Amino acid sequence: MAPAVPRSGDAIFANVERVNAELFTLTYGAIVRQLLTDLEEVEEVNKQLDQMGYNIGIRLIDEFLAKSNVTRCVDFRETAEVIAKVGFKMFLGVTASVTNWDTEGTCCSLILEDNPLVDFVELPDTCQGLYYCNILSGVVRGALEMVSMKTEVTWVRDMLRGDDAFELQVKLLKQIPEEYPYKDDE
Amino acid sequence: MAAIYSLYIINKSGGLIFYKDYGIQGRMDTNDSLRLASLWHSMHAISQQLSPIPGCSGIELLEADTFDLHCFQSLTGTKFFVVSEPGTQNMENLLKHIYELYTDYVLKNPFYEMEMPIRCELFDINLAQAIQKDRVSYLGR
């Protein structure tokens, strides 16, 4: 592939406009809190956060492509690396590591050791089923869908639930070919 | 003297979502611009199939006697193209910059509906500045 593909998002991160991390964290907290009040069911909140993330992801991908100068990835492994090293850095200021590949190379885990979304968060007993950061899984799913990859993104480990890291499992369901639906000879 | 005649943005299904002309030359009415957009969309697709190079991403530059057409397609399928004076240089960078403006001022506008015609004032303003700057640097050369 083109050698120009950035292997880290540091340079881009340094150039984009940023906001105060606390404002970001607290705003996200306020959104989750409001959703819990409005929807009452924790399951519904998970769903809503995922949907909101999806809506962000389908728009965010273009900014990512425009500003990061990444070119087409050769395979899903490269895609995962680019998300972890460039994508997360660019938009969240942290990097993730990619592990737990299955043999086919279609399923892997993104591990976040640092997650600015949860800086001040403690889950109360009433919200045990809540995936607080579910917006992130939606963002990844939405973004990949726009570059013709159908994925399923789920949380495997969550520090708010007592695990030692955040682990996001990304599973490639199918790659939609980009060719136009030409039906030759029909 | 205008380096750029007009700018088009087409969504991934071939619909024209933005059209703007600069200067008097090459001006088109709504119907013609829509026709050109869908025609270009199809030609671009056909060029990908006809290309002898595998994995070709379509026509980037069309040179004619009276104009050049520079096209940039993002990986998400949105196409940006400018019609310019023959021999105008540096259009790739301008298109790339327009793509960035589009992500900033169109996609980030919460009231913009994806794939729909672009009616965002901030985009218009910033776009005008970018084109102006490009024109100035062109004349300065």
Short mmCIF file of C-alpha atoms in Angstrom, two decimals:
data_model
loop_
_atom_site.label_atom_id
_atom_site.label_comp_id
_atom_site.label_asym_id
_atom_site.label_seq_id
_atom_site.Cartn_x
_atom_site.Cartn_y
_atom_site.Cartn_z
CA MET A 1 0.00 0.00 0.00
CA ALA A 2 0.95 3.65 -0.20
CA PRO A 3 3.70 4.41 2.27
CA ALA A 4 2.09 7.73 3.15
CA VAL A 5 -0.47 6.08 5.45
CA PRO A 6 0.06 7.55 8.89
CA ARG A 7 0.77 4.99 11.55
CA SER A 8 -0.22 7.29 14.36
CA GLY A 9 -2.70 10.08 14.77
CA ASP A 10 -0.38 12.29 16.83
CA ALA A 11 0.33 14.81 14.11
CA ILE A 12 -3.32 15.18 13.17
CA PHE A 13 -4.35 15.34 16.79
CA ALA A 14 -1.93 18.21 17.29
CA ASN A 15 -3.51 20.12 14.42
CA VAL A 16 -7.22 19.74 14.98
CA GLU A 17 -9.17 22.08 17.16
CA ARG A 18 -9.79 20.67 20.59
CA VAL A 19 -12.08 21.39 23.49
CA ASN A 20 -11.50 21.16 27.18
CA ALA A 21 -11.54 17.47 28.14
CA GLU A 22 -13.69 18.10 31.18
CA LEU A 23 -16.33 19.91 29.15
CA PHE A 24 -16.41 16.93 26.82
CA THR A 25 -16.61 14.36 29.61
CA LEU A 26 -19.26 16.26 31.53
CA THR A 27 -21.36 16.91 28.43
CA TYR A 28 -21.36 13.23 27.62
CA GLY A 29 -22.30 12.46 31.21
CA ALA A 30 -25.20 14.87 31.01
CA ILE A 31 -26.45 13.21 27.82
CA VAL A 32 -26.35 9.74 29.34
CA ARG A 33 -28.05 10.99 32.49
CA GLN A 34 -30.79 12.67 30.47
CA LEU A 35 -31.35 9.55 28.41
CA LEU A 36 -31.73 7.51 31.59
CA THR A 37 -34.33 9.99 32.82
CA ASP A 38 -36.20 10.05 29.52
CA LEU A 39 -36.13 6.40 28.58
CA GLU A 40 -36.09 4.85 32.07
CA GLU A 41 -34.99 1.42 30.82
CA VAL A 42 -31.22 0.83 30.82
CA GLU A 43 -31.55 -1.41 27.76
CA GLU A 44 -33.25 1.39 25.85
CA VAL A 45 -30.47 3.78 26.81
CA ASN A 46 -27.87 1.34 25.50
CA LYS A 47 -29.77 1.16 22.25
CA GLN A 48 -30.17 4.91 21.99
CA LEU A 49 -26.49 5.57 22.69
CA ASP A 50 -25.55 3.08 20.01
CA GLN A 51 -27.90 4.76 17.54
CA MET A 52 -26.51 8.20 18.38
CA GLY A 53 -23.01 6.87 17.87
CA TYR A 54 -24.01 5.39 14.55
CA ASN A 55 -25.38 8.74 13.40
CA ILE A 56 -22.12 10.38 14.41
CA GLY A 57 -20.02 7.66 12.79
CA ILE A 58 -21.58 7.94 9.35
CA ARG A 59 -20.59 11.62 9.25
CA LEU A 60 -17.35 11.39 11.18
CA ILE A 61 -15.79 8.97 8.72
CA ASP A 62 -15.55 11.65 6.05
CA GLU A 63 -13.73 14.01 8.36
CA PHE A 64 -11.42 11.20 9.30
CA LEU A 65 -10.65 10.43 5.67
CA ALA A 66 -10.30 14.09 4.73
CA LYS A 67 -7.92 15.01 7.51
CA SER A 68 -5.91 11.87 8.08
CA ASN A 69 -4.91 11.22 4.46
CA VAL A 70 -5.28 7.50 4.91
CA THR A 71 -5.82 5.58 1.72
CA ARG A 72 -7.80 2.43 1.13
CA CYS A 73 -6.84 -0.35 3.56
CA VAL A 74 -5.78 -3.65 2.04
CA ASP A 75 -7.54 -5.80 4.59
CA PHE A 76 -9.55 -5.71 7.78
CA ARG A 77 -6.40 -6.07 9.87
CA GLU A 78 -5.09 -2.81 8.53
CA THR A 79 -8.48 -1.21 9.03
CA ALA A 80 -8.49 -2.19 12.71
CA GLU A 81 -4.96 -0.83 13.18
CA VAL A 82 -5.86 2.46 11.55
CA ILE A 83 -8.96 2.85 13.75
CA ALA A 84 -6.99 2.08 16.89
CA LYS A 85 -3.90 4.16 16.17
CA VAL A 86 -5.17 7.02 14.04
CA GLY A 87 -8.94 7.20 14.54
CA PHE A 88 -9.09 6.99 18.31
CA LYS A 89 -6.16 9.34 18.64
CA MET A 90 -7.66 11.90 16.33
CA PHE A 91 -11.07 12.10 17.94
CA LEU A 92 -10.59 10.87 21.49
CA GLY A 93 -6.96 11.70 22.17
CA VAL A 94 -6.09 8.14 23.18
CA THR A 95 -4.85 5.13 21.28
CA ALA A 96 -6.13 1.61 21.46
CA SER A 97 -4.33 -1.65 20.92
CA VAL A 98 -5.60 -4.39 18.64
CA THR A 99 -5.54 -7.99 19.86
CA ASN A 100 -7.49 -11.24 19.99
CA TRP A 101 -7.62 -11.84 16.26
CA ASP A 102 -9.52 -14.89 15.19
CA THR A 103 -7.99 -17.16 12.58
CA GLU A 104 -9.95 -15.72 9.64
CA GLY A 105 -8.89 -12.17 10.47
CA THR A 106 -12.48 -10.96 10.68
CA CYS A 107 -12.86 -10.43 14.40
CA CYS A 108 -10.64 -8.57 16.80
CA SER A 109 -10.63 -6.55 19.99
CA LEU A 110 -9.74 -2.91 20.45
CA ILE A 111 -8.40 -2.37 23.94
CA LEU A 112 -8.62 1.05 25.51
CA GLU A 113 -6.69 1.50 28.70
CA ASP A 114 -7.48 5.14 28.96
CA ASN A 115 -10.95 6.44 28.20
CA PRO A 116 -11.73 10.12 28.70
CA LEU A 117 -15.48 9.46 28.67
CA VAL A 118 -15.45 7.82 32.07
CA ASP A 119 -13.13 10.12 33.98
CA PHE A 120 -15.53 10.86 36.82
CA VAL A 121 -18.01 8.04 36.44
CA GLU A 122 -19.13 5.45 38.96
CA LEU A 123 -22.03 3.27 37.94
CA PRO A 124 -24.75 3.10 40.59
CA ASP A 125 -26.44 -0.23 41.40
CA THR A 126 -29.53 0.81 39.48
CA CYS A 127 -27.59 1.07 36.20
CA GLN A 128 -25.65 -2.15 36.24
CA GLY A 129 -26.75 -3.17 32.77
CA LEU A 130 -25.67 0.13 31.26
CA TYR A 131 -22.91 0.22 28.69
CA TYR A 132 -21.87 3.74 29.51
CA CYS A 133 -19.61 4.14 26.49
CA ASN A 134 -21.99 2.50 24.04
CA ILE A 135 -21.79 5.58 21.85
CA LEU A 136 -18.26 4.51 20.84
CA SER A 137 -19.38 1.16 19.52
CA GLY A 138 -22.00 2.94 17.43
CA VAL A 139 -19.45 5.37 16.04
CA VAL A 140 -17.16 2.55 14.90
CA ARG A 141 -20.05 0.63 13.38
CA GLY A 142 -21.41 3.66 11.54
CA ALA A 143 -18.03 4.76 10.25
CA LEU A 144 -17.16 1.32 8.90
CA GLU A 145 -20.53 0.95 7.27
CA MET A 146 -19.83 4.03 5.14
CA VAL A 147 -16.71 2.41 3.76
CA SER A 148 -18.69 -0.72 2.90
CA MET A 149 -17.97 -2.89 5.91
CA LYS A 150 -20.88 -4.28 7.88
CA THR A 151 -19.70 -4.88 11.40
CA GLU A 152 -20.99 -5.86 14.78
CA VAL A 153 -19.39 -3.98 17.64
CA THR A 154 -19.85 -5.07 21.24
CA TRP A 155 -18.29 -4.38 24.62
CA VAL A 156 -16.48 -7.32 26.12
CA ARG A 157 -14.79 -5.63 29.05
CA ASP A 158 -15.78 -2.43 30.77
CA MET A 159 -13.81 -0.76 33.54
CA LEU A 160 -17.02 0.66 35.00
CA ARG A 161 -18.13 -2.93 35.57
CA GLY A 162 -14.94 -3.83 37.36
CA ASP A 163 -12.82 -5.09 34.45
CA ASP A 164 -9.22 -3.99 34.04
CA ALA A 165 -9.65 -2.31 30.63
CA PHE A 166 -12.19 -1.37 27.99
CA GLU A 167 -12.41 -4.01 25.32
CA LEU A 168 -14.44 -3.41 22.20
CA GLN A 169 -14.98 -6.41 19.98
CA VAL A 170 -15.28 -5.61 16.29
CA LYS A 171 -16.58 -8.36 14.10
CA LEU A 172 -16.67 -8.02 10.32
CA LEU A 173 -19.95 -9.47 9.12
CA LYS A 174 -19.60 -8.77 5.43
CA GLN A 175 -17.83 -6.53 3.03
CA ILE A 176 -20.23 -5.00 0.56
CA PRO A 177 -18.52 -4.81 -2.81
CA GLU A 178 -18.28 -1.28 -4.10
CA GLU A 179 -19.14 -2.16 -7.65
CA TYR A 180 -22.31 -0.77 -8.99
CA PRO A 181 -25.07 -3.28 -9.24
CA TYR A 182 -24.53 -3.95 -12.91
CA LYS A 183 -26.17 -7.04 -14.15
CA ASP A 184 -24.22 -7.83 -17.27
CA ASP A 185 -25.98 -9.80 -19.98
CA GLU A 186 -29.34 -9.65 -18.30
CA MET B 1 -10.25 35.85 -15.94
CA ALA B 2 -11.49 32.96 -13.96
CA ALA B 3 -9.57 29.77 -13.38
CA ILE B 4 -12.55 27.83 -12.13
CA TYR B 5 -15.85 27.75 -13.98
CA SER B 6 -17.98 25.67 -11.66
CA LEU B 7 -18.06 23.21 -8.79
CA TYR B 8 -20.26 20.14 -8.38
CA ILE B 9 -20.78 17.72 -5.52
CA ILE B 10 -22.56 14.42 -6.21
CA ASN B 11 -23.72 12.01 -3.53
CA LYS B 12 -22.96 8.32 -3.72
CA SER B 13 -26.11 7.51 -5.65
CA GLY B 14 -25.37 10.06 -8.34
CA GLY B 15 -27.64 12.88 -7.25
CA LEU B 16 -26.36 16.43 -7.51
CA ILE B 17 -26.28 17.90 -4.01
CA PHE B 18 -24.32 21.05 -4.70
CA TYR B 19 -23.68 23.22 -7.73
CA LYS B 20 -22.09 26.60 -7.98
CA ASP B 21 -20.72 28.52 -10.93
CA TYR B 22 -18.01 31.12 -10.86
CA GLY B 23 -17.86 33.71 -13.58
CA ILE B 24 -19.77 33.87 -16.83
CA GLN B 25 -18.18 31.01 -18.75
CA GLY B 26 -19.61 27.52 -18.65
CA ARG B 27 -22.68 28.59 -16.73
CA MET B 28 -25.52 26.09 -16.76
CA ASP B 29 -29.17 26.10 -15.84
CA THR B 30 -30.52 23.72 -13.23
CA ASN B 31 -31.54 21.04 -15.67
CA ASP B 32 -28.21 21.00 -17.46
CA SER B 33 -26.23 20.86 -14.23
CA LEU B 34 -28.33 17.91 -13.03
CA ARG B 35 -27.83 16.21 -16.36
CA LEU B 36 -24.08 16.74 -16.29
CA ALA B 37 -23.89 15.44 -12.73
CA SER B 38 -25.69 12.18 -13.44
CA LEU B 39 -23.84 11.77 -16.70
CA TRP B 40 -20.53 12.20 -14.96
CA HIS B 41 -21.55 9.76 -12.26
CA SER B 42 -22.25 7.07 -14.84
CA MET B 43 -19.17 7.83 -16.92
CA HIS B 44 -17.03 7.66 -13.83
CA ALA B 45 -18.48 4.25 -13.00
CA ILE B 46 -17.98 2.99 -16.54
CA SER B 47 -14.41 4.24 -16.59
CA GLN B 48 -13.69 2.13 -13.50
CA GLN B 49 -14.94 -0.94 -15.30
CA LEU B 50 -13.18 -0.19 -18.56
CA SER B 51 -9.83 0.58 -17.02
CA PRO B 52 -7.12 -1.98 -17.75
CA ILE B 53 -5.68 -1.35 -14.30
CA PRO B 54 -7.31 -3.44 -11.57
CA GLY B 55 -8.67 -1.44 -8.66
CA CYS B 56 -8.95 1.74 -10.68
CA SER B 57 -10.82 4.48 -8.88
CA GLY B 58 -12.24 6.20 -11.94
CA ILE B 59 -11.50 9.28 -14.06
CA GLU B 60 -9.61 12.00 -12.25
CA LEU B 61 -9.10 14.44 -15.09
CA LEU B 62 -10.95 15.03 -18.31
CA GLU B 63 -9.22 17.40 -20.71
CA ALA B 64 -11.24 19.06 -23.44
CA ASP B 65 -10.52 21.91 -25.83
CA THR B 66 -12.40 24.49 -23.83
CA PHE B 67 -12.28 23.16 -20.27
CA ASP B 68 -10.67 20.71 -17.84
CA LEU B 69 -12.76 18.62 -15.48
CA HIS B 70 -10.99 17.55 -12.29
CA CYS B 71 -12.73 14.95 -10.17
CA PHE B 72 -12.07 13.68 -6.66
CA GLN B 73 -14.01 10.81 -5.15
CA SER B 74 -13.86 10.19 -1.43
CA LEU B 75 -13.70 6.63 -0.09
CA THR B 76 -17.28 7.03 1.05
CA GLY B 77 -18.40 7.59 -2.53
CA THR B 78 -19.08 11.31 -2.62
CA LYS B 79 -17.68 12.95 -5.75
CA PHE B 80 -16.39 16.51 -5.97
CA PHE B 81 -15.54 17.96 -9.32
CA VAL B 82 -14.56 21.32 -10.74
CA VAL B 83 -14.79 22.49 -14.30
CA SER B 84 -11.92 24.86 -14.97
CA GLU B 85 -10.00 26.67 -17.64
CA PRO B 86 -7.77 24.30 -19.62
CA GLY B 87 -4.41 23.80 -17.98
CA THR B 88 -5.42 25.03 -14.53
CA GLN B 89 -2.99 23.60 -12.00
CA ASN B 90 -3.27 22.49 -8.42
CA MET B 91 -6.92 21.42 -8.62
CA GLU B 92 -6.30 18.22 -6.61
CA ASN B 93 -5.36 20.27 -3.59
CA LEU B 94 -8.34 22.55 -4.02
CA LEU B 95 -10.70 19.57 -4.23
CA LYS B 96 -9.12 18.05 -1.17
CA HIS B 97 -9.60 21.31 0.65
CA ILE B 98 -13.23 21.49 -0.46
CA TYR B 99 -13.69 17.96 0.90
CA GLU B 100 -12.40 19.16 4.28
CA LEU B 101 -14.75 22.14 4.19
CA TYR B 102 -17.59 19.75 3.38
CA THR B 103 -16.80 17.56 6.39
CA ASP B 104 -16.57 20.60 8.64
CA TYR B 105 -19.43 22.80 7.53
CA VAL B 106 -21.87 20.38 5.97
CA LEU B 107 -21.55 17.05 7.76
CA LYS B 108 -21.10 18.64 11.17
CA ASN B 109 -24.20 20.75 10.76
CA PRO B 110 -26.74 18.78 12.79
CA PHE B 111 -29.57 20.04 10.59
CA TYR B 112 -28.01 18.80 7.38
CA GLU B 113 -29.67 15.62 6.15
CA MET B 114 -27.20 13.16 4.68
CA GLU B 115 -27.33 12.73 0.89
CA MET B 116 -29.62 15.75 0.51
CA PRO B 117 -28.89 19.00 -1.33
CA ILE B 118 -26.48 21.21 0.59
CA ARG B 119 -27.92 24.45 1.87
CA CYS B 120 -25.40 25.58 4.45
CA GLU B 121 -24.43 29.20 4.58
CA LEU B 122 -21.19 28.58 6.45
CA PHE B 123 -20.12 26.18 3.76
CA ASP B 124 -20.86 28.77 1.08
CA ILE B 125 -18.84 31.43 2.87
CA ASN B 126 -15.83 29.24 3.47
CA LEU B 127 -16.00 27.82 0.00
CA ALA B 128 -16.04 31.30 -1.52
CA GLN B 129 -12.94 32.15 0.50
CA ALA B 130 -11.13 29.02 -0.61
CA ILE B 131 -11.93 29.66 -4.27
CA GLN B 132 -10.91 33.30 -3.92
CA LYS B 133 -7.61 32.30 -2.37
CA ASP B 134 -7.01 29.79 -5.10
CA ARG B 135 -7.74 32.43 -7.70
CA VAL B 136 -5.36 34.92 -6.10
CA SER B 137 -2.54 32.42 -5.97
CA TYR B 138 -3.33 31.52 -9.57
CA LEU B 139 -3.10 35.12 -10.75
CA GLY B 140 0.06 35.66 -8.74
CA ARG B 141 1.86 32.95 -10.62
#
